[in-house]
Tab-separated table of C-alpha atoms and ligand atoms in Angstrom:
chain	number	residue	atom	x	y	z
A	4	MET	CA	107.243	-45.878	-15.524
A	5	LYS	CA	105.799	-47.409	-12.342
A	6	GLN	CA	104.220	-44.990	-10.021
A	7	THR	CA	105.853	-45.147	-6.601
A	8	THR	CA	104.474	-43.565	-3.541
A	9	SER	CA	106.991	-41.535	-1.366
A	10	PHE	CA	107.149	-40.516	2.110
A	11	THR	CA	107.826	-36.975	3.241
A	12	CYS	CA	108.589	-35.408	6.589
A	13	THR	CA	105.952	-32.721	7.321
A	14	VAL	CA	108.307	-30.614	9.291
A	15	CYS	CA	111.455	-30.468	7.208
A	16	GLY	CA	110.373	-31.913	3.884
A	17	ALA	CA	112.932	-34.674	3.688
A	18	ALA	CA	111.875	-37.572	1.269
A	19	TYR	CA	111.994	-41.187	2.179
A	20	ARG	CA	111.378	-44.409	0.211
A	21	LYS	CA	109.909	-46.079	3.320
A	22	TRP	CA	108.002	-45.022	6.317
A	23	ALA	CA	109.954	-44.505	9.481
A	24	GLY	CA	108.985	-43.352	13.035
A	25	LYS	CA	111.795	-40.800	13.263
A	26	CYS	CA	113.005	-38.286	10.655
A	27	ASP	CA	116.816	-38.630	10.363
A	28	ALA	CA	117.025	-35.172	8.897
A	29	CYS	CA	115.375	-33.082	11.615
A	30	GLY	CA	115.007	-35.640	14.340
A	31	GLY	CA	111.209	-35.313	14.543
A	32	TRP	CA	109.086	-38.187	15.712
A	33	ASN	CA	105.944	-39.282	13.821
A	34	THR	CA	106.417	-36.575	11.201
A	35	ILE	CA	106.738	-38.779	8.169
A	36	VAL	CA	103.583	-39.194	6.112
A	37	GLU	CA	102.866	-41.021	2.800
A	38	GLU	CA	102.540	-38.685	-0.202
A	39	ALA	CA	101.394	-39.213	-3.785
A	40	PRO	CA	104.087	-38.273	-6.131
A	41	LEU	CA	104.013	-34.638	-7.288
A	42	SER	CA	105.012	-35.318	-10.895
A	43	THR	CA	106.429	-38.228	-12.759
A	44	GLY	CA	108.579	-35.940	-14.864
A	45	PRO	CA	108.706	-35.547	-18.589
A	46	LYS	CA	107.289	-38.536	-20.518
A	47	SER	CA	110.347	-38.767	-22.862
A	48	LEU	CA	113.414	-36.858	-23.608
A	49	GLY	CA	113.626	-38.087	-27.242
A	50	ALA	CA	112.267	-34.907	-28.819
A	51	LYS	CA	114.711	-32.031	-29.098
A	52	GLY	CA	114.145	-28.851	-27.166
A	53	ARG	CA	114.685	-25.467	-28.689
A	54	PRO	CA	117.888	-23.527	-27.822
A	55	ILE	CA	117.481	-20.831	-25.258
A	56	PRO	CA	118.856	-17.346	-25.829
A	57	LEU	CA	121.979	-16.601	-23.791
A	58	SER	CA	123.301	-13.217	-22.772
A	59	ASP	CA	126.511	-11.933	-21.031
A	60	LEU	CA	126.887	-10.763	-17.465
A	61	ALA	CA	127.007	-7.091	-18.196
A	62	THR	CA	123.713	-5.265	-17.461
A	63	GLU	CA	122.194	-1.939	-18.091
A	64	GLU	CA	119.225	-2.815	-15.975
A	65	ALA	CA	118.526	-0.863	-12.818
A	66	PRO	CA	118.080	-2.679	-9.636
A	67	PRO	CA	114.452	-3.667	-8.914
A	68	PRO	CA	112.306	-0.730	-7.814
A	69	ARG	CA	111.167	-1.259	-4.162
A	70	ALA	CA	108.015	-0.263	-2.527
A	71	SER	CA	108.449	0.983	1.036
A	72	SER	CA	105.710	0.104	3.559
A	73	GLY	CA	106.587	2.923	5.890
A	74	ILE	CA	107.208	0.347	8.598
A	75	ALA	CA	110.946	0.722	8.693
A	76	GLU	CA	111.668	-2.532	10.547
A	77	LEU	CA	109.728	-4.450	7.949
A	78	ASP	CA	111.369	-2.751	5.057
A	79	ARG	CA	114.712	-3.403	6.530
A	80	VAL	CA	114.164	-7.128	6.820
A	81	LEU	CA	112.852	-7.100	3.241
A	82	GLY	CA	116.209	-5.713	2.143
A	83	GLY	CA	114.951	-2.191	1.653
A	84	GLY	CA	111.330	-2.597	0.771
A	85	LEU	CA	109.038	-4.884	-1.281
A	86	VAL	CA	110.343	-6.059	-4.616
A	87	PRO	CA	107.600	-6.401	-7.277
A	88	ALA	CA	106.875	-10.010	-8.445
A	89	SER	CA	108.676	-11.514	-5.415
A	90	ALA	CA	107.405	-14.470	-3.321
A	91	ILE	CA	107.846	-14.104	0.359
A	92	LEU	CA	107.231	-16.652	3.056
A	93	VAL	CA	106.538	-15.535	6.596
A	94	GLY	CA	106.739	-18.461	9.032
A	95	GLY	CA	106.199	-18.677	12.770
A	96	ASP	CA	104.429	-20.351	15.628
A	97	PRO	CA	100.628	-20.185	15.644
A	98	GLY	CA	99.468	-17.216	17.593
A	99	ILE	CA	102.754	-15.370	17.540
A	100	GLY	CA	101.171	-12.377	15.696
A	101	LYS	CA	101.835	-13.051	11.994
A	102	SER	CA	98.262	-12.119	10.921
A	103	THR	CA	98.544	-8.895	12.945
A	104	LEU	CA	101.868	-7.985	11.357
A	105	LEU	CA	100.686	-8.766	7.851
A	106	LEU	CA	97.460	-6.874	8.188
A	107	GLN	CA	99.411	-3.780	9.451
A	108	ALA	CA	101.722	-4.318	6.539
A	109	ALA	CA	98.875	-4.602	4.042
A	110	ALA	CA	97.281	-1.413	5.442
A	111	SER	CA	100.645	0.474	5.289
A	112	PHE	CA	101.336	-0.509	1.624
A	113	ALA	CA	97.741	0.358	0.731
A	114	ARG	CA	98.017	3.759	2.319
A	115	LYS	CA	101.156	4.240	0.186
A	116	GLY	CA	99.154	3.662	-2.914
A	117	LEU	CA	99.766	-0.043	-3.480
A	118	LYS	CA	96.876	-2.178	-4.436
A	119	CYS	CA	96.777	-4.859	-1.743
A	120	LEU	CA	94.615	-8.016	-1.296
A	121	TYR	CA	94.393	-9.972	1.914
A	122	ILE	CA	93.097	-13.547	1.434
A	123	SER	CA	92.338	-15.279	4.665
A	124	GLY	CA	91.806	-19.026	4.734
A	125	GLU	CA	91.991	-19.147	8.511
A	126	GLU	CA	89.338	-16.644	9.504
A	127	ALA	CA	86.090	-15.281	8.159
A	128	SER	CA	86.155	-11.704	6.785
A	129	ALA	CA	84.247	-10.494	9.829
A	130	GLN	CA	87.054	-11.639	12.139
A	131	VAL	CA	89.654	-10.005	10.060
A	132	ARG	CA	87.590	-6.789	9.938
A	133	MET	CA	87.316	-6.911	13.831
A	134	ARG	CA	91.090	-7.215	14.116
A	135	ALA	CA	91.494	-4.294	11.604
A	136	GLN	CA	89.199	-2.301	13.743
A	137	ARG	CA	91.203	-3.104	16.920
A	138	LEU	CA	94.304	-2.062	15.149
A	139	GLY	CA	92.848	1.162	13.742
A	140	LEU	CA	93.228	0.213	10.165
A	141	THR	CA	89.669	0.283	8.834
A	142	ASP	CA	90.383	3.355	6.685
A	143	ALA	CA	93.119	1.620	4.605
A	144	PRO	CA	91.972	0.479	1.064
A	145	VAL	CA	92.832	-3.220	1.487
A	146	GLY	CA	90.755	-5.757	-0.410
A	147	LEU	CA	89.634	-8.494	1.810
A	148	GLY	CA	88.696	-12.124	0.866
A	149	ALA	CA	87.970	-15.266	2.780
A	150	GLU	CA	88.707	-18.295	0.562
A	151	THR	CA	90.737	-21.499	0.504
A	152	ASN	CA	90.068	-22.720	-3.088
A	153	LEU	CA	93.207	-21.687	-4.892
A	154	ARG	CA	91.675	-21.862	-8.392
A	155	ASP	CA	89.106	-19.163	-7.199
A	156	ILE	CA	91.843	-17.119	-5.592
A	157	LEU	CA	93.965	-17.085	-8.677
A	158	THR	CA	91.051	-16.140	-10.850
A	159	THR	CA	90.421	-13.198	-8.534
A	160	LEU	CA	94.051	-12.129	-8.423
A	161	ASP	CA	94.126	-12.290	-12.239
A	162	ALA	CA	91.123	-10.162	-12.514
A	163	GLU	CA	92.131	-7.585	-9.782
A	164	ARG	CA	95.852	-7.496	-10.552
A	165	PRO	CA	97.052	-6.288	-7.172
A	166	ALA	CA	100.668	-5.133	-6.425
A	167	LEU	CA	100.707	-7.318	-3.327
A	168	ALA	CA	98.600	-10.340	-2.314
A	169	ILE	CA	98.825	-11.831	1.150
A	170	ILE	CA	97.769	-15.457	1.590
A	171	ASP	CA	96.990	-16.386	5.205
A	172	SER	CA	97.830	-19.288	5.409
A	173	ILE	CA	99.430	-21.582	2.759
A	174	GLN	CA	98.378	-24.582	4.895
A	175	THR	CA	94.669	-23.847	4.350
A	176	MET	CA	94.868	-23.540	0.544
A	177	TRP	CA	93.896	-26.376	-1.726
A	178	LEU	CA	94.001	-27.255	-5.336
A	179	ASP	CA	91.259	-29.509	-6.765
A	180	SER	CA	93.864	-31.112	-9.089
A	181	VAL	CA	95.817	-32.589	-6.132
A	182	GLU	CA	94.271	-35.517	-4.312
A	183	ALA	CA	95.405	-34.769	-0.773
A	184	ALA	CA	93.957	-32.970	2.188
A	185	PRO	CA	94.728	-29.256	2.692
A	186	GLY	CA	97.822	-28.912	4.795
A	187	SER	CA	99.515	-32.030	3.474
A	188	VAL	CA	102.924	-31.773	1.918
A	189	SER	CA	101.732	-32.174	-1.587
A	190	GLN	CA	98.835	-29.640	-1.253
A	191	VAL	CA	101.087	-27.078	0.429
A	192	ARG	CA	103.854	-27.537	-2.161
A	193	ALA	CA	101.385	-27.431	-5.070
A	194	ALA	CA	99.640	-24.367	-3.819
A	195	ALA	CA	102.857	-22.534	-3.154
A	196	HIS	CA	104.163	-23.478	-6.535
A	197	GLU	CA	100.962	-22.131	-8.216
A	198	LEU	CA	101.196	-18.849	-6.223
A	199	VAL	CA	104.862	-18.393	-6.790
A	200	SER	CA	104.647	-18.968	-10.537
A	201	PHE	CA	101.618	-16.625	-10.651
A	202	ALA	CA	103.682	-13.939	-8.928
A	203	LYS	CA	106.475	-14.266	-11.494
A	204	ARG	CA	104.131	-14.458	-14.476
A	205	ARG	CA	101.858	-11.521	-13.568
A	206	GLY	CA	104.315	-9.252	-11.629
A	207	VAL	CA	102.342	-9.620	-8.351
A	208	ALA	CA	104.262	-9.787	-5.074
A	209	VAL	CA	102.900	-12.535	-2.833
A	210	ILE	CA	103.286	-13.085	0.820
A	211	LEU	CA	102.579	-16.596	2.060
A	212	VAL	CA	101.943	-17.174	5.784
A	213	GLY	CA	103.055	-20.525	7.068
A	214	HIS	CA	102.478	-21.879	10.547
A	215	VAL	CA	105.362	-23.682	12.124
A	216	THR	CA	104.058	-27.176	13.074
A	217	LYS	CA	105.762	-29.420	15.553
A	218	GLU	CA	104.485	-32.659	14.189
A	219	GLY	CA	101.573	-34.457	12.670
A	220	GLN	CA	99.738	-34.288	9.467
A	221	ILE	CA	100.240	-30.565	8.680
A	222	ALA	CA	103.257	-29.604	6.620
A	223	GLY	CA	105.356	-26.746	7.971
A	224	PRO	CA	106.696	-23.792	6.128
A	225	ARG	CA	110.169	-25.440	5.627
A	226	VAL	CA	108.730	-27.596	2.814
A	227	VAL	CA	108.289	-24.574	0.597
A	228	GLU	CA	111.301	-22.512	1.675
A	229	HIS	CA	113.212	-23.445	-1.515
A	230	MET	CA	110.425	-22.151	-3.768
A	231	VAL	CA	110.309	-18.523	-2.628
A	232	ASP	CA	112.670	-15.559	-2.893
A	233	THR	CA	112.621	-14.547	0.708
A	234	VAL	CA	112.013	-16.411	3.919
A	235	LEU	CA	111.135	-14.530	7.024
A	236	TYR	CA	110.505	-15.981	10.458
A	237	PHE	CA	108.563	-14.248	13.169
A	238	GLU	CA	109.965	-15.304	16.559
A	239	GLY	CA	109.265	-14.471	20.168
A	240	GLU	CA	108.142	-15.875	23.364
A	241	ARG	CA	104.442	-15.604	23.984
A	242	GLY	CA	104.995	-14.171	27.454
A	243	HIS	CA	107.412	-11.477	26.167
A	244	GLN	CA	106.226	-8.402	24.415
A	245	PHE	CA	109.123	-8.435	21.946
A	246	ARG	CA	108.839	-9.975	18.466
A	247	ILE	CA	111.687	-10.510	16.061
A	248	LEU	CA	111.225	-10.689	12.288
A	249	ARG	CA	114.236	-12.513	11.004
A	250	ALA	CA	115.311	-12.966	7.307
A	251	VAL	CA	116.808	-16.473	6.922
A	252	LYS	CA	116.924	-16.233	3.145
A	253	ASN	CA	116.681	-13.201	0.844
A	254	ARG	CA	117.489	-13.037	-2.870
A	255	PHE	CA	116.941	-9.256	-2.700
A	256	GLY	CA	118.903	-8.351	0.404
A	257	PRO	CA	121.090	-9.520	3.225
A	258	ALA	CA	119.998	-12.701	5.100
A	259	ASP	CA	120.180	-12.596	8.968
A	260	GLU	CA	118.656	-9.104	9.020
A	261	ILE	CA	116.263	-8.656	11.843
A	262	GLY	CA	113.383	-6.399	12.592
A	263	VAL	CA	112.292	-5.768	16.158
A	264	PHE	CA	108.677	-5.139	17.209
A	265	GLU	CA	106.896	-4.758	20.424
A	266	MET	CA	103.432	-6.154	20.915
A	267	THR	CA	101.143	-3.379	22.172
A	268	GLY	CA	97.463	-2.987	22.621
A	269	GLY	CA	97.293	-1.222	19.200
A	270	GLY	CA	99.231	-3.994	17.387
A	271	LEU	CA	102.846	-4.293	16.695
A	272	ALA	CA	105.027	-1.254	17.219
A	273	GLU	CA	108.383	-0.995	15.616
A	274	VAL	CA	111.499	-0.702	17.869
A	275	PRO	CA	114.017	1.430	16.054
A	276	ASN	CA	116.657	1.053	18.678
A	277	PRO	CA	116.706	-2.614	19.906
A	278	SER	CA	119.785	-2.317	22.041
A	279	ALA	CA	118.193	0.310	24.267
A	280	LEU	CA	115.138	-1.884	24.580
A	281	PHE	CA	116.946	-5.138	25.345
A	282	LEU	CA	118.981	-3.364	28.029
A	283	ALA	CA	116.179	-1.110	29.318
A	284	ASN	CA	115.022	-3.502	32.033
A	285	ARG	CA	118.508	-4.331	33.268
A	286	ASP	CA	118.580	-4.898	37.009
A	287	GLN	CA	121.232	-3.540	39.328
A	288	PRO	CA	124.690	-4.934	38.504
A	289	ALA	CA	124.558	-8.486	39.826
A	290	PRO	CA	126.818	-11.478	39.462
A	291	GLY	CA	125.978	-13.556	36.499
A	292	SER	CA	125.204	-10.753	34.047
A	293	ALA	CA	127.352	-9.867	30.981
A	294	VAL	CA	126.500	-7.434	28.197
A	295	PHE	CA	127.226	-8.716	24.730
A	296	SER	CA	127.802	-6.453	21.793
A	297	GLY	CA	126.547	-8.438	18.875
A	298	ILE	CA	125.775	-8.069	15.158
A	299	GLU	CA	122.324	-8.962	13.847
A	300	GLY	CA	122.252	-8.619	10.025
A	301	THR	CA	123.691	-5.195	9.264
A	302	ARG	CA	123.426	-3.572	12.634
A	303	PRO	CA	124.906	-3.930	16.116
A	304	VAL	CA	122.540	-5.086	18.847
A	305	LEU	CA	123.463	-5.174	22.541
A	306	THR	CA	122.029	-7.838	24.800
A	307	GLU	CA	122.356	-8.984	28.262
A	308	ILE	CA	123.387	-12.636	28.899
A	309	GLN	CA	122.331	-13.882	32.323
A	310	ALA	CA	123.702	-16.904	34.136
A	311	LEU	CA	122.821	-18.674	37.338
A	312	VAL	CA	125.063	-21.353	38.740
A	313	ALA	CA	123.942	-23.315	41.825
A	314	PRO	CA	124.934	-26.570	43.572
A	315	SER	CA	123.026	-29.410	42.054
A	316	THR	CA	121.441	-32.455	43.729
A	317	LEU	CA	121.172	-34.361	40.532
A	318	ALA	CA	123.467	-37.065	39.276
A	319	SER	CA	123.786	-35.157	35.953
A	320	PRO	CA	123.438	-31.496	36.679
A	321	ARG	CA	120.916	-29.284	34.793
A	322	ARG	CA	122.002	-27.300	31.747
A	323	THR	CA	119.133	-25.108	30.846
A	324	VAL	CA	119.847	-22.735	27.947
A	325	VAL	CA	117.356	-20.187	26.464
A	326	GLY	CA	118.311	-18.126	23.434
A	327	LEU	CA	121.764	-19.626	22.836
A	328	ASP	CA	122.982	-22.825	21.140
A	329	SER	CA	123.260	-25.394	23.940
A	330	GLY	CA	126.020	-27.265	22.203
A	331	ARG	CA	128.068	-24.167	22.060
A	332	VAL	CA	127.478	-23.610	25.865
A	333	SER	CA	128.617	-27.164	26.587
A	334	THR	CA	131.815	-26.480	24.617
A	335	ILE	CA	132.472	-23.281	26.548
A	336	LEU	CA	131.872	-25.141	29.864
A	337	ALA	CA	134.357	-27.828	28.727
A	338	VAL	CA	137.030	-25.315	27.702
A	339	LEU	CA	136.661	-23.589	31.120
A	340	GLU	CA	137.271	-26.877	32.816
A	341	ALA	CA	140.057	-28.187	30.604
A	342	ARG	CA	142.029	-25.009	29.949
A	343	CYS	CA	141.406	-22.850	33.071
A	344	GLY	CA	140.777	-25.604	35.613
A	345	ILE	CA	137.364	-24.228	36.512
A	346	PRO	CA	134.925	-27.268	36.856
A	347	PHE	CA	131.199	-26.922	36.584
A	348	ALA	CA	130.564	-30.539	37.522
A	349	GLY	CA	128.061	-30.857	40.390
A	350	LEU	CA	126.642	-27.411	39.548
A	351	ASP	CA	123.314	-26.626	37.767
A	352	VAL	CA	123.784	-24.052	35.052
A	353	PHE	CA	120.958	-21.812	33.767
A	354	LEU	CA	121.608	-19.418	30.875
A	355	ASN	CA	119.368	-16.959	29.308
A	356	VAL	CA	119.453	-14.040	26.775
A	357	ALA	CA	117.309	-11.203	28.314
A	358	GLY	CA	114.363	-10.009	26.191
A	359	GLY	CA	113.847	-13.164	24.266
A	360	LEU	CA	116.363	-12.652	21.406
A	361	ARG	CA	118.141	-15.600	19.911
A	362	VAL	CA	121.846	-15.136	19.700
A	363	ASN	CA	123.610	-17.396	17.183
A	364	GLU	CA	126.985	-15.616	16.750
A	365	PRO	CA	130.170	-17.485	18.037
A	366	ALA	CA	131.211	-13.875	19.058
A	367	ALA	CA	128.969	-14.313	22.024
A	368	ASP	CA	131.342	-17.000	23.551
A	369	LEU	CA	133.249	-14.522	25.678
A	370	ALA	CA	130.205	-12.864	27.121
A	371	VAL	CA	128.691	-16.397	27.891
A	372	ALA	CA	132.026	-17.332	29.599
A	373	GLY	CA	131.981	-14.006	31.459
A	374	ALA	CA	128.418	-14.513	32.682
A	375	LEU	CA	129.127	-18.136	33.736
A	376	LEU	CA	132.294	-17.150	35.658
A	377	SER	CA	130.666	-14.166	37.243
A	378	ALA	CA	127.874	-16.377	38.521
A	379	ARG	CA	130.103	-19.111	39.694
A	380	GLU	CA	132.608	-16.778	41.419
A	381	ASP	CA	129.961	-14.450	42.652
A	382	VAL	CA	131.838	-11.422	41.325
A	383	ALA	CA	129.904	-8.895	39.219
A	384	ILE	CA	131.257	-7.708	35.909
A	385	PRO	CA	131.537	-3.931	35.749
A	386	PRO	CA	128.040	-2.667	34.628
A	387	ASP	CA	129.658	-0.297	32.038
A	388	MET	CA	131.551	-3.154	30.229
A	389	VAL	CA	130.636	-5.050	27.068
A	390	LEU	CA	132.382	-8.276	26.048
A	391	PHE	CA	132.688	-10.162	22.765
A	392	GLY	CA	135.004	-12.734	21.157
A	393	GLU	CA	135.076	-16.292	20.011
A	394	ILE	CA	136.532	-18.909	22.121
A	395	SER	CA	138.566	-21.714	20.455
A	396	LEU	CA	138.950	-25.198	21.812
A	397	SER	CA	142.607	-24.385	22.901
A	398	GLY	CA	141.211	-21.605	25.116
A	399	ALA	CA	142.570	-18.849	22.848
A	400	LEU	CA	140.288	-15.899	22.096
A	401	ARG	CA	139.643	-15.271	18.372
A	402	PRO	CA	138.937	-11.814	16.990
A	403	VAL	CA	135.435	-11.345	15.394
A	404	GLY	CA	134.121	-9.246	12.497
A	405	GLN	CA	132.855	-5.654	12.834
A	406	THR	CA	134.753	-4.835	15.987
A	407	GLU	CA	134.488	-1.188	15.253
A	408	ASN	CA	130.576	-1.288	14.867
A	409	ARG	CA	130.271	-3.275	18.107
A	410	LEU	CA	132.327	-0.781	20.021
A	411	LYS	CA	130.594	2.252	18.562
A	412	GLU	CA	127.097	0.940	19.495
A	413	ALA	CA	128.359	0.222	23.098
A	414	SER	CA	129.764	3.739	23.389
A	415	LYS	CA	126.522	5.239	21.975
A	416	LEU	CA	124.625	3.474	24.911
A	417	GLY	CA	126.863	4.848	27.472
A	418	PHE	CA	129.316	1.911	28.038
A	419	SER	CA	132.875	2.988	28.791
A	420	GLN	CA	134.930	-0.255	28.688
A	421	ALA	CA	135.120	-3.360	26.542
A	422	THR	CA	136.868	-6.647	26.812
A	423	VAL	CA	137.853	-8.152	23.339
A	424	PRO	CA	140.303	-10.689	21.950
A	425	SER	CA	143.972	-9.674	21.154
A	426	ARG	CA	144.554	-8.771	17.529
A	427	SER	CA	141.027	-7.368	17.216
A	428	LYS	CA	141.110	-4.787	14.370
A	429	ILE	CA	140.626	-1.460	16.205
A	430	GLU	CA	141.024	1.627	14.220
A	431	GLY	CA	140.148	5.075	15.427
A	432	ALA	CA	138.990	5.989	18.950
A	433	SER	CA	135.670	4.509	19.943
A	434	GLY	CA	135.584	6.433	23.239
A	435	LEU	CA	135.868	3.108	25.128
A	436	THR	CA	138.657	1.717	27.204
A	437	VAL	CA	139.441	-1.461	25.386
A	438	ARG	CA	141.197	-4.419	27.035
A	439	GLN	CA	142.617	-7.023	24.744
A	440	MET	CA	143.003	-10.555	25.980
A	441	PRO	CA	144.977	-13.367	24.259
A	442	ASP	CA	143.118	-16.286	25.903
A	443	LEU	CA	140.563	-17.341	28.434
A	444	THR	CA	143.162	-17.861	31.178
A	445	ALA	CA	144.234	-14.281	30.927
A	446	PHE	CA	140.605	-13.169	31.001
A	447	VAL	CA	139.904	-15.177	34.137
A	448	GLY	CA	143.003	-13.868	35.857
A	449	GLU	CA	142.189	-10.308	34.962
A	450	MET	CA	138.436	-10.341	35.890
A	451	PHE	CA	138.116	-12.837	38.642
A	452	GLY	CA	141.576	-13.218	40.125
A	453	ALA	CA	143.439	-16.512	39.829
A	454	GLY	CA	140.087	-18.414	39.344
B	17	ZN	ZN1	112.184	-34.004	9.242
């Protein structure tokens, strides 16, 4: 078989036969690099394999035992604790606090009696020790190593047999059997493959740290997402003190679960009640603010959606959206114009989720529309009201899941009224005055007069 070189996008891992300036899969520019092929596959399929034993679906096996770190927000995102022999990828922008979080996690697991190794390929041991000192973790029995040669690391892991090994970061690791620079797609994939198969073979849980890269020669964490059991992303704005650990894939628990942390002088502190935190710094009731009762993973989280609408001097007015899907926002603006006759042409629109959370639920539509209308009409939404509901292209409001949970959380935080779509499933008293609206036109009439 002729060896063919292939081209791979370093950001999303898409494969190409030819080099191209732009990746069609993720839209990145200059992200495609030439890679030596990983494997040419089996030499021949002529020889017969042996039959594999099959079993039925019934099981007597207990669910996997989980180790709790004692950091409740981390355990929650892991699906209830660390599963032995699992491979976990923790991705995030450089400098967002991944190493801090994982050093704290290693110390917590170690204090609970788990044997933990922390292998840093980014920093010298002295630097990691200094961080540990700053975080008050020096008493925790964590084994610390500074190495990038994967062969040496695997030999050490094999001898030490820890319960958990943290590799910081996967982009610094290299295998001498792969002819490519550390950080290249083939090195990162090969190193992740070795570590994941080691985890399965020896019953060691491994956590791989991966830096999100925007472009260039360094492969991002997405190229190894498919190899691991659990993919977590650590998000947050550098200027904000909040950090969100979000599960985007989890073989051992619900995906979309989030853990909320606050960056403090002593490291990351968990935030057990995110709603209270996201609403804590709420200003006086002002036009342009709407409180959305959302669901993140398995729990309700209340957030404030803020809008500013101002006359524009630009030919195509600004649409600046932070924390929400901008395509979704354009759709809502179009529906407001087409179905309710409220144009936003000639107006700059700024939308923002307070606190730095990213809201991906369509259920946020009604709160977004509420914030936009409130800003445009200069009429404040009552400060004790929450909103949620999906807006369809016809302008109708569609009920969303977990209405009960959303209302309960709002009631717990002192809200007394809610505006929701008609036909929402409401059983039992939530303690809130609930207004049900069939469509956007009715909502505009009720809240802002004739519009
Ligand atoms: Zn790509």
